[in-house]
């Protein structure tokens, strides 16, 4: 649940058209790649997960980056911005996260789970005290959902 995804470290060159991209040999060196191509609104050298790549550049770009072995060059590939040639630098393996890296996520998940349990227990106790009719027939059983409403302020249930 708290695993850090694999990341891809790469540089890319951007152009409006595939034929405007420099050839593969010009990307043999990552520093040369950074100086090539057209201006781009985001850093040309990045380390991102495949999901982050897909959100920013699109699925085909993310797929190509994920398939490139470190040290190799790929493209041209179309993104949501235009055309790119990509040089893969390294892959950073996914791993289990250290608590310090996900402490806020763990805390939030714990609080939400606790709230769901407390509210569910309250609803179960309350439902036993009433005769609940649905379409004129007694409710056979009641199982609260895990769905909760998120609030800005505490309530009597908290």
PDB file of C-alpha atoms in Angstrom:
ATOM      1  CA  UNK A   1       0.000   0.000   0.000  1.00  0.00           C
ATOM      2  CA  UNK A   2       2.869   2.384   0.732  1.00  0.00           C
ATOM      3  CA  UNK A   3       5.200   1.316  -2.028  1.00  0.00           C
ATOM      4  CA  UNK A   4       7.136   3.893  -4.042  1.00  0.00           C
ATOM      5  CA  UNK A   5       6.792   3.267  -7.774  1.00  0.00           C
ATOM      6  CA  UNK A   6       9.686   2.737 -10.159  1.00  0.00           C
ATOM      7  CA  UNK A   7      10.986   6.026 -11.578  1.00  0.00           C
ATOM      8  CA  UNK A   8      12.619   6.829 -14.883  1.00  0.00           C
ATOM      9  CA  UNK A   9      15.437   9.373 -15.146  1.00  0.00           C
ATOM     10  CA  UNK A  10      15.656  10.787 -18.673  1.00  0.00           C
ATOM     11  CA  UNK A  11      16.358  13.811 -20.829  1.00  0.00           C
ATOM     12  CA  UNK A  12      14.351  14.753 -23.878  1.00  0.00           C
ATOM     13  CA  UNK A  13      14.505  17.055 -26.853  1.00  0.00           C
ATOM     14  CA  UNK A  14      11.325  18.748 -28.021  1.00  0.00           C
ATOM     15  CA  UNK A  15      10.185  19.975 -31.464  1.00  0.00           C
ATOM     16  CA  UNK A  16       6.920  20.905 -33.173  1.00  0.00           C
ATOM     17  CA  UNK A  17       7.460  18.288 -35.896  1.00  0.00           C
ATOM     18  CA  UNK A  18       9.203  14.901 -35.871  1.00  0.00           C
ATOM     19  CA  UNK A  19      11.485  15.860 -38.761  1.00  0.00           C
ATOM     20  CA  UNK A  20      12.760  18.875 -36.770  1.00  0.00           C
ATOM     21  CA  UNK A  21      14.205  16.692 -33.998  1.00  0.00           C
ATOM     22  CA  UNK A  22      17.976  16.152 -33.882  1.00  0.00           C
ATOM     23  CA  UNK A  23      19.126  12.682 -34.893  1.00  0.00           C
ATOM     24  CA  UNK A  24      19.892   9.983 -32.361  1.00  0.00           C
ATOM     25  CA  UNK A  25      23.656  10.604 -32.354  1.00  0.00           C
ATOM     26  CA  UNK A  26      23.141  14.127 -30.973  1.00  0.00           C
ATOM     27  CA  UNK A  27      21.568  12.617 -27.854  1.00  0.00           C
ATOM     28  CA  UNK A  28      24.499  10.311 -27.123  1.00  0.00           C
ATOM     29  CA  UNK A  29      25.488  12.698 -24.344  1.00  0.00           C
ATOM     30  CA  UNK A  30      22.835  13.866 -21.858  1.00  0.00           C
ATOM     31  CA  UNK A  31      24.384  17.362 -21.628  1.00  0.00           C
ATOM     32  CA  UNK A  32      24.217  17.777 -25.411  1.00  0.00           C
ATOM     33  CA  UNK A  33      20.593  16.658 -25.326  1.00  0.00           C
ATOM     34  CA  UNK A  34      19.768  19.394 -22.823  1.00  0.00           C
ATOM     35  CA  UNK A  35      21.158  22.012 -25.214  1.00  0.00           C
ATOM     36  CA  UNK A  36      19.317  20.665 -28.289  1.00  0.00           C
ATOM     37  CA  UNK A  37      15.833  21.201 -29.652  1.00  0.00           C
ATOM     38  CA  UNK A  38      13.213  23.821 -29.043  1.00  0.00           C
ATOM     39  CA  UNK A  39      12.371  25.537 -25.728  1.00  0.00           C
ATOM     40  CA  UNK A  40      10.090  23.485 -23.470  1.00  0.00           C
ATOM     41  CA  UNK A  41       7.867  24.636 -20.546  1.00  0.00           C
ATOM     42  CA  UNK A  42       9.077  21.910 -18.131  1.00  0.00           C
ATOM     43  CA  UNK A  43      12.583  20.721 -17.258  1.00  0.00           C
ATOM     44  CA  UNK A  44      14.151  18.613 -20.013  1.00  0.00           C
ATOM     45  CA  UNK A  45      15.794  16.350 -17.467  1.00  0.00           C
ATOM     46  CA  UNK A  46      13.340  14.645 -15.129  1.00  0.00           C
ATOM     47  CA  UNK A  47      12.861  11.630 -12.889  1.00  0.00           C
ATOM     48  CA  UNK A  48       9.207  10.542 -12.898  1.00  0.00           C
ATOM     49  CA  UNK A  49       7.028   7.475 -12.383  1.00  0.00           C
ATOM     50  CA  UNK A  50       5.201   6.018 -15.368  1.00  0.00           C
ATOM     51  CA  UNK A  51       1.896   7.408 -14.031  1.00  0.00           C
ATOM     52  CA  UNK A  52       3.420  10.893 -13.700  1.00  0.00           C
ATOM     53  CA  UNK A  53       4.836  10.613 -17.234  1.00  0.00           C
ATOM     54  CA  UNK A  54       1.428   9.622 -18.615  1.00  0.00           C
ATOM     55  CA  UNK A  55      -0.317  12.532 -16.864  1.00  0.00           C
ATOM     56  CA  UNK A  56       2.211  15.087 -18.063  1.00  0.00           C
ATOM     57  CA  UNK A  57       3.152  13.821 -21.540  1.00  0.00           C
ATOM     58  CA  UNK A  58       0.557  11.189 -22.482  1.00  0.00           C
ATOM     59  CA  UNK A  59       0.493   7.387 -22.670  1.00  0.00           C
ATOM     60  CA  UNK A  60       2.682   6.871 -25.757  1.00  0.00           C
ATOM     61  CA  UNK A  61       5.487   9.011 -24.311  1.00  0.00           C
ATOM     62  CA  UNK A  62       5.268   7.220 -20.939  1.00  0.00           C
ATOM     63  CA  UNK A  63       5.304   3.822 -22.635  1.00  0.00           C
ATOM     64  CA  UNK A  64       8.424   4.668 -24.656  1.00  0.00           C
ATOM     65  CA  UNK A  65      10.317   5.980 -21.629  1.00  0.00           C
ATOM     66  CA  UNK A  66       9.430   2.828 -19.657  1.00  0.00           C
ATOM     67  CA  UNK A  67      10.682   0.569 -22.473  1.00  0.00           C
ATOM     68  CA  UNK A  68      14.010   2.340 -23.067  1.00  0.00           C
ATOM     69  CA  UNK A  69      17.013   0.661 -21.428  1.00  0.00           C
ATOM     70  CA  UNK A  70      19.296   3.111 -19.592  1.00  0.00           C
ATOM     71  CA  UNK A  71      21.813   4.683 -21.968  1.00  0.00           C
ATOM     72  CA  UNK A  72      19.656   4.264 -25.057  1.00  0.00           C
ATOM     73  CA  UNK A  73      17.836   6.823 -27.176  1.00  0.00           C
ATOM     74  CA  UNK A  74      14.286   6.520 -28.489  1.00  0.00           C
ATOM     75  CA  UNK A  75      11.882   8.455 -30.605  1.00  0.00           C
ATOM     76  CA  UNK A  76      10.562  10.341 -32.235  1.00  0.00           C
ATOM     77  CA  UNK A  77       7.486   9.984 -30.072  1.00  0.00           C
ATOM     78  CA  UNK A  78       4.468  12.250 -29.908  1.00  0.00           C
ATOM     79  CA  UNK A  79       3.332  13.748 -26.602  1.00  0.00           C
ATOM     80  CA  UNK A  80       0.578  16.147 -25.614  1.00  0.00           C
ATOM     81  CA  UNK A  81       3.058  18.963 -26.410  1.00  0.00           C
ATOM     82  CA  UNK A  82       4.543  17.852 -29.738  1.00  0.00           C
ATOM     83  CA  UNK A  83       7.413  15.540 -30.719  1.00  0.00           C
ATOM     84  CA  UNK A  84      10.315  14.295 -28.608  1.00  0.00           C
ATOM     85  CA  UNK A  85      13.465  12.244 -28.786  1.00  0.00           C
ATOM     86  CA  UNK A  86      14.308  10.682 -25.416  1.00  0.00           C
ATOM     87  CA  UNK A  87      17.553   9.536 -23.816  1.00  0.00           C
ATOM     88  CA  UNK A  88      17.121   7.176 -20.872  1.00  0.00           C
ATOM     89  CA  UNK A  89      19.657   7.813 -18.115  1.00  0.00           C
ATOM     90  CA  UNK A  90      18.654   5.376 -15.377  1.00  0.00           C
ATOM     91  CA  UNK A  91      15.802   3.508 -13.714  1.00  0.00           C
ATOM     92  CA  UNK A  92      15.207   3.943 -10.021  1.00  0.00           C
ATOM     93  CA  UNK A  93      13.683   0.721  -8.726  1.00  0.00           C
ATOM     94  CA  UNK A  94      10.399   0.813  -6.836  1.00  0.00           C
ATOM     95  CA  UNK A  95      10.598  -0.047  -3.157  1.00  0.00           C
ATOM     96  CA  UNK A  96       8.728  -0.125   0.100  1.00  0.00           C
ATOM     97  CA  UNK A  97       8.542   3.405   1.469  1.00  0.00           C
ATOM     98  CA  UNK A  98      10.194   4.396   4.725  1.00  0.00           C
ATOM     99  CA  UNK A  99       7.725   5.643   7.332  1.00  0.00           C
ATOM    100  CA  UNK A 100       9.206   9.145   7.170  1.00  0.00           C
ATOM    101  CA  UNK A 101       8.325   9.291   3.450  1.00  0.00           C
ATOM    102  CA  UNK A 102       4.660   8.356   3.934  1.00  0.00           C
ATOM    103  CA  UNK A 103       3.917   9.410   7.513  1.00  0.00           C
ATOM    104  CA  UNK A 104       1.173  11.865   6.514  1.00  0.00           C
ATOM    105  CA  UNK A 105      -0.483   9.248   4.239  1.00  0.00           C
ATOM    106  CA  UNK A 106      -0.361   6.618   6.999  1.00  0.00           C
ATOM    107  CA  UNK A 107      -1.789   9.080   9.527  1.00  0.00           C
ATOM    108  CA  UNK A 108      -4.648  10.068   7.211  1.00  0.00           C
ATOM    109  CA  UNK A 109      -5.438   6.433   6.357  1.00  0.00           C
ATOM    110  CA  UNK A 110      -5.453   5.516  10.062  1.00  0.00           C
ATOM    111  CA  UNK A 111      -7.799   8.384  10.919  1.00  0.00           C
ATOM    112  CA  UNK A 112     -10.174   7.541   8.043  1.00  0.00           C
ATOM    113  CA  UNK A 113     -10.207   3.837   8.973  1.00  0.00           C
ATOM    114  CA  UNK A 114     -10.849   4.709  12.620  1.00  0.00           C
ATOM    115  CA  UNK A 115     -13.670   7.087  11.666  1.00  0.00           C
ATOM    116  CA  UNK A 116     -15.287   4.467   9.419  1.00  0.00           C
ATOM    117  CA  UNK A 117     -15.115   1.895  12.230  1.00  0.00           C
ATOM    118  CA  UNK A 118     -16.493   4.264  14.895  1.00  0.00           C
ATOM    119  CA  UNK A 119     -19.324   5.563  12.688  1.00  0.00           C
ATOM    120  CA  UNK A 120     -20.132   2.007  11.555  1.00  0.00           C
ATOM    121  CA  UNK A 121     -20.287   0.748  15.148  1.00  0.00           C
ATOM    122  CA  UNK A 122     -22.520   3.680  16.119  1.00  0.00           C
ATOM    123  CA  UNK A 123     -24.887   2.998  13.207  1.00  0.00           C
ATOM    124  CA  UNK A 124     -25.053  -0.730  14.053  1.00  0.00           C
ATOM    125  CA  UNK A 125     -25.929   0.010  17.698  1.00  0.00           C
ATOM    126  CA  UNK A 126     -28.492   2.626  16.662  1.00  0.00           C
ATOM    127  CA  UNK A 127     -30.117   0.397  14.026  1.00  0.00           C
ATOM    128  CA  UNK A 128     -30.727  -2.306  16.676  1.00  0.00           C
ATOM    129  CA  UNK A 129     -32.816   0.150  18.717  1.00  0.00           C
ATOM    130  CA  UNK A 130     -35.277   0.901  15.904  1.00  0.00           C
ATOM    131  CA  UNK A 131     -37.679  -0.951  13.675  1.00  0.00           C
ATOM    132  CA  UNK A 132     -36.604   0.068  10.187  1.00  0.00           C
ATOM    133  CA  UNK A 133     -39.108  -0.462   7.374  1.00  0.00           C
ATOM    134  CA  UNK A 134     -38.196  -0.431   3.702  1.00  0.00           C
ATOM    135  CA  UNK A 135     -41.199  -0.383   1.364  1.00  0.00           C
ATOM    136  CA  UNK A 136     -43.345  -1.365   4.353  1.00  0.00           C
ATOM    137  CA  UNK A 137     -41.242  -4.449   5.182  1.00  0.00           C
ATOM    138  CA  UNK A 138     -38.855  -4.804   8.119  1.00  0.00           C
ATOM    139  CA  UNK A 139     -35.199  -4.436   7.217  1.00  0.00           C
ATOM    140  CA  UNK A 140     -33.728  -7.947   7.513  1.00  0.00           C
ATOM    141  CA  UNK A 141     -30.199  -6.828   8.295  1.00  0.00           C
ATOM    142  CA  UNK A 142     -28.128  -3.686   8.315  1.00  0.00           C
ATOM    143  CA  UNK A 143     -24.485  -3.421   7.296  1.00  0.00           C
ATOM    144  CA  UNK A 144     -23.091   0.127   7.203  1.00  0.00           C
ATOM    145  CA  UNK A 145     -21.028   1.059   4.169  1.00  0.00           C
ATOM    146  CA  UNK A 146     -17.425   2.186   4.480  1.00  0.00           C
ATOM    147  CA  UNK A 147     -18.397   5.451   2.825  1.00  0.00           C
ATOM    148  CA  UNK A 148     -17.978   8.507   5.001  1.00  0.00           C
ATOM    149  CA  UNK A 149     -18.495  12.206   4.513  1.00  0.00           C
ATOM    150  CA  UNK A 150     -15.403  14.332   4.913  1.00  0.00           C
ATOM    151  CA  UNK A 151     -15.972  17.402   7.109  1.00  0.00           C
ATOM    152  CA  UNK A 152     -14.017  20.489   7.990  1.00  0.00           C
ATOM    153  CA  UNK A 153     -15.200  20.427  11.608  1.00  0.00           C
ATOM    154  CA  UNK A 154     -15.709  17.671  14.151  1.00  0.00           C
ATOM    155  CA  UNK A 155     -19.117  16.242  14.937  1.00  0.00           C
ATOM    156  CA  UNK A 156     -20.796  14.481  17.862  1.00  0.00           C
ATOM    157  CA  UNK A 157     -19.806  11.166  16.224  1.00  0.00           C
ATOM    158  CA  UNK A 158     -16.128  12.008  16.507  1.00  0.00           C
TER     159      UNK A 158
END
